[in-house]
mmCIF file of C-alpha atoms and ligand atoms in Angstrom:
data_model
loop_
_atom_site.group_PDB
_atom_site.id
_atom_site.type_symbol
_atom_site.label_atom_id
_atom_site.label_comp_id
_atom_site.label_asym_id
_atom_site.label_seq_id
_atom_site.Cartn_x
_atom_site.Cartn_y
_atom_site.Cartn_z
ATOM 1 C CA MET H 1336 77.159 95.819 111.663
ATOM 2 C CA PRO H 1337 76.664 95.568 115.442
ATOM 3 C CA ALA H 1338 76.953 99.011 116.958
ATOM 4 C CA GLY H 1339 79.716 99.849 119.392
ATOM 5 C CA ARG H 1340 82.599 98.024 117.708
ATOM 6 C CA ARG H 1341 84.121 101.374 116.799
ATOM 7 C CA VAL H 1342 85.722 100.009 113.626
ATOM 8 C CA VAL H 1343 86.102 101.417 110.127
ATOM 9 C CA ALA H 1344 87.417 99.738 106.970
ATOM 10 C CA LEU H 1345 89.927 101.714 104.950
ATOM 11 C CA THR H 1346 89.908 100.680 101.279
ATOM 12 C CA PHE H 1347 91.901 101.768 98.215
ATOM 13 C CA ASP H 1348 90.648 101.519 94.637
ATOM 14 C CA ASP H 1349 91.999 101.631 91.090
ATOM 15 C CA GLY H 1350 95.650 100.669 91.687
ATOM 16 C CA PRO H 1351 98.251 99.451 92.029
ATOM 17 C CA ASN H 1352 99.874 102.646 90.789
ATOM 18 C CA GLY H 1353 103.639 102.647 91.198
ATOM 19 C CA ARG H 1354 105.225 104.958 93.741
ATOM 20 C CA ASP H 1355 101.928 106.529 94.862
ATOM 21 C CA THR H 1356 100.680 103.118 95.999
ATOM 22 C CA ALA H 1357 104.085 102.425 97.566
ATOM 23 C CA ALA H 1358 103.771 105.706 99.502
ATOM 24 C CA VAL H 1359 100.334 104.634 100.806
ATOM 25 C CA LEU H 1360 101.839 101.309 101.900
ATOM 26 C CA ASP H 1361 104.636 103.185 103.692
ATOM 27 C CA VAL H 1362 102.066 105.209 105.679
ATOM 28 C CA LEU H 1363 99.993 102.140 106.536
ATOM 29 C CA ALA H 1364 103.123 100.350 107.753
ATOM 30 C CA GLU H 1365 104.232 103.316 109.863
ATOM 31 C CA GLU H 1366 100.762 103.583 111.393
ATOM 32 C CA SER H 1367 100.366 99.792 111.816
ATOM 33 C CA VAL H 1368 97.059 99.844 109.937
ATOM 34 C CA HIS H 1369 95.756 97.104 107.644
ATOM 35 C CA ALA H 1370 93.651 98.154 104.668
ATOM 36 C CA THR H 1371 91.909 96.495 101.719
ATOM 37 C CA PHE H 1372 93.052 97.153 98.148
ATOM 38 C CA PHE H 1373 90.521 96.722 95.319
ATOM 39 C CA VAL H 1374 92.909 96.299 92.429
ATOM 40 C CA VAL H 1375 92.459 96.573 88.661
ATOM 41 C CA GLY H 1376 93.734 93.492 86.804
ATOM 42 C CA LYS H 1377 95.710 95.262 84.105
ATOM 43 C CA ALA H 1378 97.447 97.361 86.782
ATOM 44 C CA VAL H 1379 98.279 94.224 88.758
ATOM 45 C CA GLU H 1380 100.003 92.889 85.667
ATOM 46 C CA ARG H 1381 102.012 96.130 85.431
ATOM 47 C CA ASP H 1382 102.981 96.373 89.154
ATOM 48 C CA PRO H 1383 102.903 92.809 90.529
ATOM 49 C CA GLU H 1384 105.557 93.539 93.181
ATOM 50 C CA LEU H 1385 103.133 95.927 94.911
ATOM 51 C CA LEU H 1386 100.644 93.048 95.293
ATOM 52 C CA ARG H 1387 103.330 90.937 96.934
ATOM 53 C CA ARG H 1388 104.064 93.811 99.289
ATOM 54 C CA MET H 1389 100.357 94.240 100.177
ATOM 55 C CA VAL H 1390 100.008 90.583 101.073
ATOM 56 C CA ASN H 1391 103.324 90.412 102.951
ATOM 57 C CA GLU H 1392 102.333 93.450 105.024
ATOM 58 C CA GLY H 1393 98.972 91.981 106.027
ATOM 59 C CA HIS H 1394 96.563 93.876 103.784
ATOM 60 C CA ALA H 1395 93.484 92.316 102.205
ATOM 61 C CA LEU H 1396 92.777 92.280 98.484
ATOM 62 C CA GLY H 1397 89.649 92.699 96.400
ATOM 63 C CA ASN H 1398 88.876 92.483 92.687
ATOM 64 C CA HIS H 1399 88.051 95.729 90.811
ATOM 65 C CA THR H 1400 87.803 94.090 87.337
ATOM 66 C CA TRP H 1401 90.421 93.813 84.599
ATOM 67 C CA SER H 1402 89.851 97.136 82.804
ATOM 68 C CA HIS H 1403 87.728 99.121 85.289
ATOM 69 C CA ALA H 1404 84.717 98.093 83.244
ATOM 70 C CA HIS H 1405 81.176 99.327 83.718
ATOM 71 C CA LEU H 1406 79.657 95.911 84.381
ATOM 72 C CA ASN H 1407 76.023 96.987 83.964
ATOM 73 C CA ILE H 1408 76.556 97.140 80.209
ATOM 74 C CA ARG H 1409 78.478 93.855 79.918
ATOM 75 C CA THR H 1410 77.036 90.460 79.107
ATOM 76 C CA ARG H 1411 77.284 87.734 81.715
ATOM 77 C CA GLU H 1412 80.267 86.287 79.837
ATOM 78 C CA GLY H 1413 81.843 89.735 79.706
ATOM 79 C CA ILE H 1414 81.428 90.189 83.471
ATOM 80 C CA GLU H 1415 82.920 86.763 84.150
ATOM 81 C CA ARG H 1416 85.880 87.522 81.895
ATOM 82 C CA GLU H 1417 86.603 90.885 83.592
ATOM 83 C CA VAL H 1418 86.513 89.286 87.032
ATOM 84 C CA SER H 1419 88.192 85.952 86.321
ATOM 85 C CA ARG H 1420 91.078 87.483 84.395
ATOM 86 C CA THR H 1421 91.741 89.732 87.413
ATOM 87 C CA GLU H 1422 91.541 86.817 89.848
ATOM 88 C CA ALA H 1423 94.180 85.036 87.769
ATOM 89 C CA ALA H 1424 96.423 88.134 87.686
ATOM 90 C CA ILE H 1425 96.196 88.530 91.482
ATOM 91 C CA GLU H 1426 97.062 84.897 92.037
ATOM 92 C CA ARG H 1427 99.982 85.075 89.595
ATOM 93 C CA ALA H 1428 101.326 88.216 91.276
ATOM 94 C CA CYS H 1429 101.157 87.167 94.920
ATOM 95 C CA GLY H 1430 99.573 83.730 95.270
ATOM 96 C CA ALA H 1431 96.540 85.182 97.072
ATOM 97 C CA GLN H 1432 92.878 84.695 96.298
ATOM 98 C CA THR H 1433 90.030 87.044 97.112
ATOM 99 C CA LYS H 1434 86.317 86.539 97.493
ATOM 100 C CA LEU H 1435 85.628 90.274 97.394
ATOM 101 C CA VAL H 1436 84.712 92.345 94.370
ATOM 102 C CA ARG H 1437 83.922 96.041 94.041
ATOM 103 C CA PRO H 1438 82.209 96.779 90.737
ATOM 104 C CA PRO H 1439 83.634 99.980 89.200
ATOM 105 C CA PHE H 1440 81.270 102.974 89.453
ATOM 106 C CA GLY H 1441 79.292 100.953 92.019
ATOM 107 C CA ALA H 1442 77.457 99.311 89.110
ATOM 108 C CA ARG H 1443 75.257 96.564 90.477
ATOM 109 C CA SER H 1444 72.346 95.738 88.252
ATOM 110 C CA PHE H 1445 70.494 92.525 88.976
ATOM 111 C CA GLY H 1446 72.547 90.888 86.210
ATOM 112 C CA VAL H 1447 75.837 92.024 87.751
ATOM 113 C CA LEU H 1448 74.944 90.781 91.228
ATOM 114 C CA GLU H 1449 73.720 87.483 89.833
ATOM 115 C CA ALA H 1450 76.927 86.972 87.819
ATOM 116 C CA LEU H 1451 79.099 87.774 90.857
ATOM 117 C CA ARG H 1452 77.083 85.461 93.086
ATOM 118 C CA ARG H 1453 77.512 82.695 90.530
ATOM 119 C CA LEU H 1454 81.288 83.229 90.742
ATOM 120 C CA GLY H 1455 81.107 82.939 94.531
ATOM 121 C CA LEU H 1456 82.138 86.561 95.059
ATOM 122 C CA GLU H 1457 80.904 89.066 97.600
ATOM 123 C CA CYS H 1458 80.106 92.566 96.355
ATOM 124 C CA VAL H 1459 81.569 95.296 98.612
ATOM 125 C CA LEU H 1460 80.880 98.968 97.919
ATOM 126 C CA TRP H 1461 81.689 101.983 100.111
ATOM 127 C CA SER H 1462 79.436 103.724 102.615
ATOM 128 C CA VAL H 1463 80.983 107.201 102.778
ATOM 129 C CA PRO H 1464 80.698 109.494 99.700
ATOM 130 C CA LEU H 1465 83.913 109.484 97.643
ATOM 131 C CA ALA H 1466 86.468 112.260 98.201
ATOM 132 C CA ARG H 1467 86.825 112.810 94.418
ATOM 133 C CA GLU H 1468 90.612 112.447 94.285
ATOM 134 C CA TRP H 1469 90.445 112.774 90.487
ATOM 135 C CA ASP H 1470 89.846 116.544 90.953
ATOM 136 C CA ARG H 1471 93.223 116.620 92.799
ATOM 137 C CA PRO H 1472 91.778 118.327 95.885
ATOM 138 C CA GLY H 1473 94.815 117.992 98.183
ATOM 139 C CA ALA H 1474 95.319 115.811 101.229
ATOM 140 C CA GLU H 1475 93.468 117.975 103.785
ATOM 141 C CA THR H 1476 90.353 118.205 101.609
ATOM 142 C CA ILE H 1477 90.353 114.492 100.851
ATOM 143 C CA ALA H 1478 90.622 113.652 104.551
ATOM 144 C CA ARG H 1479 87.985 116.199 105.606
ATOM 145 C CA ARG H 1480 85.486 114.983 102.984
ATOM 146 C CA LEU H 1481 85.814 111.426 104.244
ATOM 147 C CA LEU H 1482 85.996 112.102 107.974
ATOM 148 C CA GLU H 1483 82.956 114.359 108.095
ATOM 149 C CA ARG H 1484 80.732 111.505 106.910
ATOM 150 C CA THR H 1485 82.393 108.631 108.777
ATOM 151 C CA VAL H 1486 80.531 106.728 111.496
ATOM 152 C CA ASP H 1487 81.077 103.459 113.369
ATOM 153 C CA GLY H 1488 81.104 100.667 110.753
ATOM 154 C CA SER H 1489 81.865 102.912 107.756
ATOM 155 C CA ILE H 1490 83.691 101.667 104.678
ATOM 156 C CA LEU H 1491 85.918 104.455 103.309
ATOM 157 C CA ALA H 1492 87.281 104.392 99.755
ATOM 158 C CA LEU H 1493 90.379 106.279 98.639
ATOM 159 C CA HIS H 1494 91.888 106.147 95.141
ATOM 160 C CA ASP H 1495 95.598 105.343 94.810
ATOM 161 C CA GLY H 1496 95.217 105.004 91.026
ATOM 162 C CA ASP H 1497 92.911 106.114 88.212
ATOM 163 C CA ARG H 1498 90.908 103.239 86.724
ATOM 164 C CA GLY H 1499 94.039 101.114 86.501
ATOM 165 C CA GLU H 1500 96.011 103.783 84.602
ATOM 166 C CA ARG H 1501 99.156 105.523 85.806
ATOM 167 C CA ALA H 1502 98.080 108.709 87.537
ATOM 168 C CA GLU H 1503 99.373 111.363 89.911
ATOM 169 C CA ARG H 1504 97.947 110.462 93.327
ATOM 170 C CA GLY H 1505 100.682 111.904 95.494
ATOM 171 C CA ALA H 1506 98.188 113.482 97.929
ATOM 172 C CA VAL H 1507 96.565 110.168 98.802
ATOM 173 C CA ALA H 1508 99.348 108.929 101.091
ATOM 174 C CA ALA H 1509 99.255 112.177 103.081
ATOM 175 C CA ALA H 1510 95.437 112.003 103.140
ATOM 176 C CA THR H 1511 95.657 108.444 104.441
ATOM 177 C CA ARG H 1512 97.739 109.594 107.399
ATOM 178 C CA LEU H 1513 95.284 112.416 108.164
ATOM 179 C CA VAL H 1514 92.331 110.019 107.944
ATOM 180 C CA ILE H 1515 94.009 107.532 110.306
ATOM 181 C CA ASP H 1516 94.793 110.364 112.768
ATOM 182 C CA GLY H 1517 91.199 111.606 112.553
ATOM 183 C CA LEU H 1518 89.763 108.154 113.124
ATOM 184 C CA ARG H 1519 92.024 107.584 116.134
ATOM 185 C CA ALA H 1520 90.983 110.920 117.601
ATOM 186 C CA ARG H 1521 87.402 109.651 117.495
ATOM 187 C CA GLY H 1522 88.232 106.262 118.969
ATOM 188 C CA LEU H 1523 87.698 104.426 115.664
ATOM 189 C CA ARG H 1524 90.005 101.528 114.754
ATOM 190 C CA CYS H 1525 90.834 100.437 111.191
ATOM 191 C CA VAL H 1526 90.137 96.863 110.133
ATOM 192 C CA THR H 1527 90.192 95.067 106.782
ATOM 193 C CA VAL H 1528 86.987 94.325 104.890
ATOM 194 C CA PRO H 1529 87.200 90.570 105.691
ATOM 195 C CA GLU H 1530 87.511 91.486 109.392
ATOM 196 C CA MET H 1531 84.533 93.842 109.093
ATOM 197 C CA LEU H 1532 82.452 91.131 107.405
ATOM 198 C CA ALA H 1533 83.380 88.664 110.139
ATOM 199 C CA PHE H 1534 82.059 91.141 112.746
ATOM 200 C CA ARG H 1535 78.842 91.402 110.763
ATOM 201 C CA GLU H 1536 78.369 87.639 110.813
ATOM 202 C CA ALA H 1537 79.271 87.285 114.496
ATOM 203 C CA PRO H 1538 76.278 86.822 116.826
HETATM 204 NI NI1 NI E 1664 87.305 102.404 90.575
#
C-alpha cells in the first residue's frame, strides 16, 4: 500500500443478517460510503434481497464460505465446496461475481491458500484487531476499538451477523457511523477492497 493515499477499507463479515444489515446499508447510503461485505452462503440464501441492495448501492462483495467453516480442517474438496457453493448463491441472489475470499477465523494454512489460489480467488483478511461485536460491547466501544488501531491503508472488519446465523447486531450500524465520522476527522477516506487492491497494484 503506497503511503499517503489516506484510504481505509471498511468491511462487514458474517451476514447478511436481516434488519441489522439493512440498518448498516442505510448508514452507508446516508454517509455516501462504499464498503465490502464478506457474506456467508447460507445467509445469502436466506436474505438474497440484501445482496441485491448491496450491489445496487455500489458495495463490493466477498466470499466468507457457505457455513462459516474453519477451512484449515477441511479437505481440498471440502474447501472448494464451501467456496463454490457460496459463489453460486451470490450469483443467484444478485448476478454478481467476486474474486475475494475471507477465510473464517482468518484460517490460512498452506492447503487453504493453495486451494483458494487454484480457484482463482484472492484471500483478504483484516489489518486492525477485531472489535469483538459478539460480546455486545455497544457502538462507542466498537468504534473506539477499531479507530485506535487504524492507520492509512487499514482494512477494518465489523460483524453485521454471527457466522451466518440470525443475531442481534443492532449496535453495528451506529458503530459504523461513528467509525466513518472518526475516519473523516483524521482525513481518511473509505474505499472498497477492490479499490484498495487497485491502489496496491498501481505504480
Ligand atoms: Ni466470520
